[in-house]
Amino acid sequence: MKDSIAQRKQVTNPSESFVLERLNGIPNVSQALAVNEENDVNGMLHKAGGYTSAIFFTSDLVDTAANYIEDGDSIEKGTDGGGCIEVFETEEDAQKRDTYLSAFDGSGMLCSGSHKVVGTVIIRTSNYLTATQQNDITTNIMNSLIALK
């Protein structure tokens, strides 16, 4: 029970630095960068109901050239280049965002990839990954975020 409470606390509005540290060393996840208010493509950072941090990452499993993903860092490539971790203040805000993302599931070019809520965190992965790759990366990130060290 004590471990479960500690794990829950780790995925309840974790700090940007905590998420960046936990993304380090996850297989097929690289170049994790946090957005700021100037480069936040969604314009949600620190706004009411928006995320408290968003960290984009790339994955070597995504063929960026074949999928016409622009060159640049992980923020410029966006979720398509690998994925994103969005951190919210409350579970309600995370659930609202997840519901919004669900509206695009299976909608071709607008599909935002996979997304899973863990506490107040949404783990998003690229639509250009296979379902197995999405699941593996999501599971690895979730396990890293809840690992007690």
CSV table of N, CA and C in Angstrom, one decimal:
chain,number,residue,atom,x,y,z
A,1,MET,N,0.8,-1.2,0.0
A,1,MET,CA,0.0,0.0,0.0
A,1,MET,C,0.9,1.3,0.0
A,2,LYS,N,1.9,1.2,0.8
A,2,LYS,CA,2.8,2.4,0.9
A,2,LYS,C,3.5,2.7,-0.4
A,3,ASP,N,3.9,1.6,-1.2
A,3,ASP,CA,4.5,1.8,-2.5
A,3,ASP,C,3.5,2.4,-3.5
A,4,SER,N,2.3,1.9,-3.4
A,4,SER,CA,1.2,2.4,-4.3
A,4,SER,C,0.9,3.8,-4.1
A,5,ILE,N,0.9,4.3,-2.9
A,5,ILE,CA,0.7,5.7,-2.6
A,5,ILE,C,1.9,6.5,-3.1
A,6,ALA,N,3.1,6.0,-2.9
A,6,ALA,CA,4.3,6.8,-3.4
A,6,ALA,C,4.3,6.8,-4.9
A,7,GLN,N,3.9,5.7,-5.6
A,7,GLN,CA,3.8,5.7,-7.1
A,7,GLN,C,2.8,6.7,-7.6
A,8,ARG,N,1.7,6.7,-6.9
A,8,ARG,CA,0.6,7.7,-7.3
A,8,ARG,C,1.0,9.1,-7.2
A,9,LYS,N,1.8,9.4,-6.2
A,9,LYS,CA,2.3,10.8,-5.9
A,9,LYS,C,3.2,11.2,-7.1
A,10,GLN,N,4.0,10.2,-7.6
A,10,GLN,CA,5.0,10.5,-8.7
A,10,GLN,C,4.3,10.9,-10.0
A,11,VAL,N,3.1,10.4,-10.2
A,11,VAL,CA,2.4,10.8,-11.4
A,11,VAL,C,1.2,11.8,-11.2
A,12,THR,N,1.3,12.5,-10.1
A,12,THR,CA,0.4,13.5,-9.8
A,12,THR,C,1.1,14.9,-9.9
A,13,ASN,N,0.9,15.5,-11.1
A,13,ASN,CA,1.6,16.8,-11.4
A,13,ASN,C,3.1,16.8,-11.1
A,14,PRO,N,3.8,15.8,-11.7
A,14,PRO,CA,5.2,15.7,-11.5
A,14,PRO,C,5.9,16.9,-12.1
A,15,SER,N,7.1,17.3,-11.6
A,15,SER,CA,7.8,18.4,-12.2
A,15,SER,C,8.4,18.0,-13.6
A,16,GLU,N,8.6,19.1,-14.3
A,16,GLU,CA,9.2,18.9,-15.7
A,16,GLU,C,10.6,18.2,-15.6
A,17,SER,N,11.4,18.5,-14.6
A,17,SER,CA,12.7,17.9,-14.4
A,17,SER,C,12.6,16.4,-14.1
A,18,PHE,N,11.6,16.0,-13.3
A,18,PHE,CA,11.3,14.6,-13.0
A,18,PHE,C,11.0,13.8,-14.2
A,19,VAL,N,10.1,14.4,-15.1
A,19,VAL,CA,9.7,13.7,-16.3
A,19,VAL,C,10.9,13.5,-17.2
A,20,LEU,N,11.7,14.6,-17.4
A,20,LEU,CA,12.9,14.6,-18.2
A,20,LEU,C,13.8,13.5,-17.8
A,21,GLU,N,14.1,13.5,-16.5
A,21,GLU,CA,15.0,12.5,-15.9
A,21,GLU,C,14.5,11.1,-16.2
A,22,ARG,N,13.2,10.8,-16.0
A,22,ARG,CA,12.6,9.5,-16.1
A,22,ARG,C,12.6,9.0,-17.6
A,23,LEU,N,12.6,10.0,-18.6
A,23,LEU,CA,12.6,9.6,-20.0
A,23,LEU,C,14.0,9.1,-20.4
A,24,ASN,N,15.0,9.5,-19.7
A,24,ASN,CA,16.3,9.2,-20.0
A,24,ASN,C,16.6,7.7,-19.9
A,25,GLY,N,17.1,7.1,-21.0
A,25,GLY,CA,17.4,5.7,-21.0
A,25,GLY,C,16.3,4.8,-21.4
A,26,ILE,N,15.1,5.3,-21.7
A,26,ILE,CA,14.0,4.4,-22.2
A,26,ILE,C,14.3,4.0,-23.6
A,27,PRO,N,14.2,2.7,-23.9
A,27,PRO,CA,14.5,2.2,-25.3
A,27,PRO,C,13.6,2.9,-26.3
A,28,ASN,N,14.2,3.3,-27.4
A,28,ASN,CA,13.6,4.0,-28.5
A,28,ASN,C,13.1,5.4,-28.3
A,29,VAL,N,13.4,6.0,-27.1
A,29,VAL,CA,13.0,7.3,-26.8
A,29,VAL,C,14.3,8.2,-26.7
A,30,SER,N,14.3,9.3,-27.4
A,30,SER,CA,15.5,10.2,-27.4
A,30,SER,C,15.1,11.6,-27.5
A,31,GLN,N,16.0,12.5,-27.4
A,31,GLN,CA,15.9,13.9,-27.4
A,31,GLN,C,14.6,14.5,-26.8
A,32,ALA,N,14.5,14.3,-25.5
A,32,ALA,CA,13.3,14.8,-24.8
A,32,ALA,C,13.6,16.3,-24.5
A,33,LEU,N,12.6,17.2,-24.9
A,33,LEU,CA,12.7,18.6,-24.7
A,33,LEU,C,11.4,19.1,-24.2
A,34,ALA,N,11.5,20.0,-23.2
A,34,ALA,CA,10.3,20.6,-22.6
A,34,ALA,C,10.0,21.9,-23.4
A,35,VAL,N,8.7,22.2,-23.6
A,35,VAL,CA,8.2,23.4,-24.2
A,35,VAL,C,8.3,24.5,-23.3
A,36,ASN,N,8.3,25.7,-23.8
A,36,ASN,CA,8.1,27.0,-23.0
A,36,ASN,C,7.0,27.7,-23.7
A,37,GLU,N,6.6,28.8,-23.2
A,37,GLU,CA,5.4,29.6,-23.7
A,37,GLU,C,5.6,30.0,-25.1
A,38,GLU,N,6.9,30.2,-25.5
A,38,GLU,CA,7.2,30.7,-26.9
A,38,GLU,C,7.1,29.6,-28.0
A,39,ASN,N,7.4,28.4,-27.6
A,39,ASN,CA,7.4,27.3,-28.6
A,39,ASN,C,6.4,26.2,-28.4
A,40,ASP,N,5.4,26.5,-27.5
A,40,ASP,CA,4.3,25.5,-27.3
A,40,ASP,C,3.3,25.6,-28.4
A,41,VAL,N,3.4,24.6,-29.3
A,41,VAL,CA,2.5,24.6,-30.5
A,41,VAL,C,1.0,24.5,-30.1
A,42,ASN,N,0.7,24.0,-29.0
A,42,ASN,CA,-0.7,23.9,-28.6
A,42,ASN,C,-1.2,25.1,-27.8
A,43,GLY,N,-0.3,25.9,-27.3
A,43,GLY,CA,-0.6,27.1,-26.6
A,43,GLY,C,-1.3,26.9,-25.3
A,44,MET,N,-1.1,25.7,-24.7
A,44,MET,CA,-1.8,25.3,-23.4
A,44,MET,C,-1.0,25.5,-22.2
A,45,LEU,N,0.3,25.8,-22.3
A,45,LEU,CA,1.2,25.8,-21.1
A,45,LEU,C,0.8,26.8,-20.1
A,46,HIS,N,0.6,26.4,-18.9
A,46,HIS,CA,0.2,27.3,-17.8
A,46,HIS,C,-1.1,28.0,-17.9
A,47,LYS,N,-1.9,27.6,-18.8
A,47,LYS,CA,-3.3,28.2,-19.0
A,47,LYS,C,-4.3,27.4,-18.1
A,48,ALA,N,-5.4,28.0,-17.8
A,48,ALA,CA,-6.4,27.3,-17.0
A,48,ALA,C,-6.8,26.0,-17.7
A,49,GLY,N,-6.7,24.9,-17.1
A,49,GLY,CA,-7.1,23.6,-17.7
A,49,GLY,C,-6.0,23.1,-18.6
A,50,GLY,N,-5.0,23.8,-18.8
A,50,GLY,CA,-3.9,23.4,-19.7
A,50,GLY,C,-2.8,22.6,-18.9
A,51,TYR,N,-1.8,22.2,-19.6
A,51,TYR,CA,-0.8,21.5,-18.9
A,51,TYR,C,0.2,22.4,-18.2
A,52,THR,N,0.8,21.8,-17.1
A,52,THR,CA,1.9,22.5,-16.4
A,52,THR,C,3.2,22.2,-17.0
A,53,SER,N,3.4,21.2,-17.8
A,53,SER,CA,4.5,21.0,-18.6
A,53,SER,C,4.2,20.0,-19.8
A,54,ALA,N,5.0,20.1,-20.8
A,54,ALA,CA,4.8,19.2,-22.0
A,54,ALA,C,6.3,18.9,-22.5
A,55,ILE,N,6.6,17.7,-22.6
A,55,ILE,CA,7.9,17.2,-23.0
A,55,ILE,C,7.7,16.4,-24.2
A,56,PHE,N,8.3,16.9,-25.3
A,56,PHE,CA,8.3,16.1,-26.6
A,56,PHE,C,9.5,15.3,-26.7
A,57,PHE,N,9.4,14.1,-27.3
A,57,PHE,CA,10.5,13.2,-27.5
A,57,PHE,C,10.5,12.7,-28.9
A,58,THR,N,11.7,12.3,-29.4
A,58,THR,CA,11.7,11.6,-30.7
A,58,THR,C,11.9,10.1,-30.4
A,59,SER,N,11.6,9.3,-31.5
A,59,SER,CA,11.8,7.9,-31.4
A,59,SER,C,12.5,7.4,-32.7
A,60,ASP,N,13.5,6.6,-32.5
A,60,ASP,CA,14.2,6.0,-33.7
A,60,ASP,C,13.4,5.1,-34.5
A,61,LEU,N,12.2,4.7,-34.0
A,61,LEU,CA,11.3,3.8,-34.7
A,61,LEU,C,10.5,4.6,-35.7
A,62,VAL,N,10.5,5.9,-35.7
A,62,VAL,CA,9.7,6.7,-36.6
A,62,VAL,C,10.6,7.1,-37.8
A,63,ASP,N,10.1,6.7,-39.0
A,63,ASP,CA,10.9,7.1,-40.2
A,63,ASP,C,10.4,8.5,-40.6
A,64,THR,N,11.1,9.5,-40.1
A,64,THR,CA,10.7,10.9,-40.3
A,64,THR,C,10.7,11.3,-41.8
A,65,ALA,N,11.7,10.8,-42.6
A,65,ALA,CA,11.7,11.1,-44.0
A,65,ALA,C,10.5,10.5,-44.8
A,66,ALA,N,10.2,9.3,-44.5
A,66,ALA,CA,9.1,8.6,-45.2
A,66,ALA,C,7.8,9.2,-44.8
A,67,ASN,N,7.7,9.8,-43.7
A,67,ASN,CA,6.4,10.4,-43.2
A,67,ASN,C,6.3,11.9,-43.3
A,68,TYR,N,7.3,12.5,-44.0
A,68,TYR,CA,7.3,13.9,-44.2
A,68,TYR,C,7.3,14.7,-43.0
A,69,ILE,N,8.0,14.3,-42.0
A,69,ILE,CA,8.1,15.0,-40.7
A,69,ILE,C,9.2,16.0,-40.8
A,70,GLU,N,9.0,17.3,-40.5
A,70,GLU,CA,10.0,18.3,-40.7
A,70,GLU,C,11.2,18.0,-39.9
A,71,ASP,N,12.4,18.5,-40.4
A,71,ASP,CA,13.6,18.4,-39.7
A,71,ASP,C,13.5,19.4,-38.5
A,72,GLY,N,14.4,19.1,-37.5
A,72,GLY,CA,14.4,20.0,-36.3
A,72,GLY,C,14.5,19.1,-35.1
A,73,ASP,N,14.3,19.8,-34.0
A,73,ASP,CA,14.3,19.1,-32.7
A,73,ASP,C,13.0,18.4,-32.4
A,74,SER,N,12.9,17.8,-31.2
A,74,SER,CA,11.7,17.0,-30.9
A,74,SER,C,10.5,17.9,-30.8
A,75,ILE,N,10.6,19.2,-30.4
A,75,ILE,CA,9.5,20.1,-30.3
A,75,ILE,C,9.0,20.4,-31.7
A,76,GLU,N,9.9,20.7,-32.6
A,76,GLU,CA,9.5,21.0,-34.0
A,76,GLU,C,8.9,19.8,-34.7
A,77,LYS,N,9.3,18.6,-34.4
A,77,LYS,CA,8.7,17.4,-35.0
A,77,LYS,C,7.4,17.1,-34.4
A,78,GLY,N,7.2,17.5,-33.2
A,78,GLY,CA,5.9,17.3,-32.5
A,78,GLY,C,5.7,15.8,-32.1
A,79,THR,N,4.5,15.5,-31.8
A,79,THR,CA,4.1,14.2,-31.4
A,79,THR,C,4.4,13.2,-32.5
A,80,ASP,N,4.3,13.6,-33.8
A,80,ASP,CA,4.5,12.7,-34.9
A,80,ASP,C,5.9,12.1,-34.9
A,81,GLY,N,6.9,12.9,-34.3
A,81,GLY,CA,8.3,12.4,-34.3
A,81,GLY,C,8.6,11.4,-33.3
A,82,GLY,N,7.7,11.1,-32.4
A,82,GLY,CA,7.9,10.1,-31.3
A,82,GLY,C,6.8,10.1,-30.3
A,83,GLY,N,6.7,11.3,-29.6
A,83,GLY,CA,5.6,11.4,-28.7
A,83,GLY,C,5.7,12.6,-27.8
A,84,CYS,N,4.9,12.7,-26.8
A,84,CYS,CA,4.8,13.8,-25.9
A,84,CYS,C,4.3,13.3,-24.5
A,85,ILE,N,4.8,13.9,-23.5
A,85,ILE,CA,4.3,13.7,-22.1
A,85,ILE,C,3.7,15.1,-21.7
A,86,GLU,N,2.4,15.0,-21.5
A,86,GLU,CA,1.7,16.3,-21.0
A,86,GLU,C,1.3,16.1,-19.6
A,87,VAL,N,1.7,17.0,-18.7
A,87,VAL,CA,1.4,17.0,-17.3
A,87,VAL,C,0.4,18.0,-16.9
A,88,PHE,N,-0.7,17.6,-16.2
A,88,PHE,CA,-1.7,18.5,-15.8
A,88,PHE,C,-1.8,18.6,-14.3
A,89,GLU,N,-2.4,19.6,-13.8
A,89,GLU,CA,-2.5,19.9,-12.4
A,89,GLU,C,-3.5,18.9,-11.7
A,90,THR,N,-4.6,18.6,-12.4
A,90,THR,CA,-5.6,17.7,-11.8
A,90,THR,C,-5.9,16.5,-12.8
A,91,GLU,N,-6.4,15.5,-12.2
A,91,GLU,CA,-6.9,14.3,-13.0
A,91,GLU,C,-8.0,14.7,-13.9
A,92,GLU,N,-8.9,15.6,-13.5
A,92,GLU,CA,-10.0,16.1,-14.3
A,92,GLU,C,-9.5,16.7,-15.5
A,93,ASP,N,-8.5,17.6,-15.4
A,93,ASP,CA,-7.9,18.3,-16.6
A,93,ASP,C,-7.3,17.3,-17.5
A,94,ALA,N,-6.6,16.3,-17.0
A,94,ALA,CA,-6.0,15.3,-17.9
A,94,ALA,C,-7.0,14.5,-18.6
A,95,GLN,N,-8.1,14.1,-17.9
A,95,GLN,CA,-9.2,13.4,-18.5
A,95,GLN,C,-9.9,14.2,-19.6
A,96,LYS,N,-10.1,15.5,-19.4
A,96,LYS,CA,-10.7,16.3,-20.4
A,96,LYS,C,-9.8,16.4,-21.7
A,97,ARG,N,-8.5,16.5,-21.5
A,97,ARG,CA,-7.6,16.5,-22.6
A,97,ARG,C,-7.6,15.2,-23.4
A,98,ASP,N,-7.7,14.1,-22.6
A,98,ASP,CA,-7.7,12.7,-23.2
A,98,ASP,C,-9.0,12.6,-24.0
A,99,THR,N,-10.1,13.0,-23.5
A,99,THR,CA,-11.4,13.0,-24.2
A,99,THR,C,-11.3,13.8,-25.5
A,100,TYR,N,-10.7,14.9,-25.5
A,100,TYR,CA,-10.5,15.8,-26.7
A,100,TYR,C,-9.6,15.0,-27.7
A,101,LEU,N,-8.5,14.4,-27.2
A,101,LEU,CA,-7.6,13.6,-28.2
A,101,LEU,C,-8.4,12.5,-28.8
A,102,SER,N,-9.3,11.9,-28.0
A,102,SER,CA,-10.0,10.7,-28.5
A,102,SER,C,-10.9,11.0,-29.7
A,103,ALA,N,-11.3,12.3,-29.8
A,103,ALA,CA,-12.1,12.7,-30.9
A,103,ALA,C,-11.4,12.5,-32.2
A,104,PHE,N,-10.1,12.5,-32.2
A,104,PHE,CA,-9.3,12.3,-33.4
A,104,PHE,C,-8.8,10.9,-33.7
A,105,ASP,N,-9.1,10.0,-32.8
A,105,ASP,CA,-8.7,8.6,-33.0
A,105,ASP,C,-9.3,8.0,-34.3
A,106,GLY,N,-8.4,7.4,-35.1
A,106,GLY,CA,-8.8,6.8,-36.3
A,106,GLY,C,-9.2,7.7,-37.4
A,107,SER,N,-8.9,9.0,-37.3
A,107,SER,CA,-9.3,10.0,-38.3
A,107,SER,C,-8.2,10.3,-39.3
A,108,GLY,N,-7.4,9.4,-39.7
A,108,GLY,CA,-6.4,9.6,-40.8
A,108,GLY,C,-5.4,10.6,-40.4
A,109,MET,N,-5.2,11.6,-41.3
A,109,MET,CA,-4.2,12.6,-41.1
A,109,MET,C,-4.3,13.4,-39.8
A,110,LEU,N,-5.5,13.5,-39.2
A,110,LEU,CA,-5.7,14.2,-38.0
A,110,LEU,C,-5.5,13.3,-36.7
A,111,CYS,N,-5.3,12.1,-36.9
A,111,CYS,CA,-5.1,11.2,-35.8
A,111,CYS,C,-3.9,11.6,-35.0
A,112,SER,N,-4.1,11.7,-33.7
A,112,SER,CA,-3.0,12.2,-32.8
A,112,SER,C,-2.2,11.1,-32.2
A,113,GLY,N,-2.3,9.9,-32.7
A,113,GLY,CA,-1.6,8.7,-32.1
A,113,GLY,C,-2.2,8.2,-30.9
A,114,SER,N,-1.5,7.4,-30.2
A,114,SER,CA,-2.0,6.8,-28.9
A,114,SER,C,-1.9,7.8,-27.8
A,115,HIS,N,-2.7,7.6,-26.8
A,115,HIS,CA,-2.7,8.4,-25.6
A,115,HIS,C,-3.2,7.6,-24.4
A,116,LYS,N,-2.6,7.8,-23.3
A,116,LYS,CA,-3.0,7.1,-22.0
A,116,LYS,C,-2.8,8.0,-20.9
A,117,VAL,N,-3.8,8.0,-20.0
A,117,VAL,CA,-3.7,8.8,-18.8
A,117,VAL,C,-3.2,8.0,-17.7
A,118,VAL,N,-2.2,8.5,-17.0
A,118,VAL,CA,-1.6,7.9,-15.8
A,118,VAL,C,-1.5,9.0,-14.7
A,119,GLY,N,-2.5,9.0,-13.7
A,119,GLY,CA,-2.5,10.1,-12.8
A,119,GLY,C,-3.0,11.3,-13.4
A,120,THR,N,-2.1,12.4,-13.4
A,120,THR,CA,-2.4,13.6,-14.1
A,120,THR,C,-1.5,13.8,-15.3
A,121,VAL,N,-0.9,12.7,-15.8
A,121,VAL,CA,0.0,12.7,-16.9
A,121,VAL,C,-0.7,12.0,-18.1
A,122,ILE,N,-0.5,12.5,-19.3
A,122,ILE,CA,-0.9,11.9,-20.5
A,122,ILE,C,0.3,11.5,-21.3
A,123,ILE,N,0.5,10.2,-21.6
A,123,ILE,CA,1.6,9.7,-22.4
A,123,ILE,C,1.0,9.5,-23.8
A,124,ARG,N,1.6,10.3,-24.7
A,124,ARG,CA,1.2,10.3,-26.1
A,124,ARG,C,2.3,9.7,-27.0
A,125,THR,N,1.9,8.9,-28.0
A,125,THR,CA,2.9,8.4,-28.9
A,125,THR,C,2.5,8.6,-30.3
A,126,SER,N,3.4,8.6,-31.2
A,126,SER,CA,3.2,9.0,-32.6
A,126,SER,C,2.3,8.0,-33.3
A,127,ASN,N,1.5,8.5,-34.2
A,127,ASN,CA,0.6,7.7,-35.1
A,127,ASN,C,1.4,6.9,-36.1
A,128,TYR,N,2.7,7.3,-36.3
A,128,TYR,CA,3.6,6.6,-37.2
A,128,TYR,C,4.2,5.4,-36.6
A,129,LEU,N,3.9,5.1,-35.4
A,129,LEU,CA,4.4,3.9,-34.8
A,129,LEU,C,3.4,2.8,-34.9
A,130,THR,N,3.8,1.5,-35.0
A,130,THR,CA,2.8,0.5,-35.0
A,130,THR,C,2.1,0.4,-33.6
A,131,ALA,N,1.0,-0.3,-33.5
A,131,ALA,CA,0.3,-0.4,-32.3
A,131,ALA,C,1.1,-1.1,-31.2
A,132,THR,N,1.9,-2.1,-31.6
A,132,THR,CA,2.8,-2.7,-30.7
A,132,THR,C,3.9,-1.8,-30.2
A,133,GLN,N,4.5,-1.0,-31.1
A,133,GLN,CA,5.5,0.0,-30.7
A,133,GLN,C,4.9,1.1,-29.8
A,134,GLN,N,3.7,1.6,-30.1
A,134,GLN,CA,3.0,2.5,-29.2
A,134,GLN,C,2.9,2.0,-27.8
A,135,ASN,N,2.4,0.7,-27.8
A,135,ASN,CA,2.1,0.1,-26.5
A,135,ASN,C,3.4,-0.1,-25.7
A,136,ASP,N,4.5,-0.6,-26.4
A,136,ASP,CA,5.8,-0.8,-25.7
A,136,ASP,C,6.3,0.5,-25.1
A,137,ILE,N,6.3,1.6,-26.0
A,137,ILE,CA,6.9,2.9,-25.5
A,137,ILE,C,6.0,3.4,-24.3
A,138,THR,N,4.7,3.3,-24.5
A,138,THR,CA,3.8,3.8,-23.4
A,138,THR,C,4.1,3.1,-22.1
A,139,THR,N,4.2,1.7,-22.2
A,139,THR,CA,4.4,0.9,-21.0
A,139,THR,C,5.8,1.2,-20.4
A,140,ASN,N,6.8,1.4,-21.2
A,140,ASN,CA,8.1,1.7,-20.7
A,140,ASN,C,8.2,3.1,-20.0
A,141,ILE,N,7.5,4.0,-20.6
A,141,ILE,CA,7.4,5.4,-20.0
A,141,ILE,C,6.6,5.3,-18.6
A,142,MET,N,5.5,4.6,-18.7
A,142,MET,CA,4.7,4.5,-17.4
A,142,MET,C,5.5,3.9,-16.3
A,143,ASN,N,6.1,2.8,-16.7
A,143,ASN,CA,6.9,2.0,-15.7
A,143,ASN,C,8.1,2.9,-15.1
A,144,SER,N,8.7,3.7,-16.0
A,144,SER,CA,9.7,4.6,-15.5
A,144,SER,C,9.2,5.7,-14.6
A,145,LEU,N,8.0,6.2,-14.9
A,145,LEU,CA,7.4,7.3,-14.1
A,145,LEU,C,7.0,6.8,-12.7
A,146,ILE,N,6.6,5.5,-12.6
A,146,ILE,CA,6.1,5.0,-11.3
A,146,ILE,C,7.2,4.3,-10.5
A,147,ALA,N,8.4,4.1,-11.2
A,147,ALA,CA,9.4,3.3,-10.5
A,147,ALA,C,9.9,4.0,-9.2
A,148,LEU,N,10.0,3.3,-8.1
A,148,LEU,CA,10.4,3.9,-6.9
A,148,LEU,C,11.9,3.7,-6.8
A,149,LYS,N,12.6,4.8,-6.6
A,149,LYS,CA,14.1,4.7,-6.6
A,149,LYS,C,14.7,5.1,-5.3
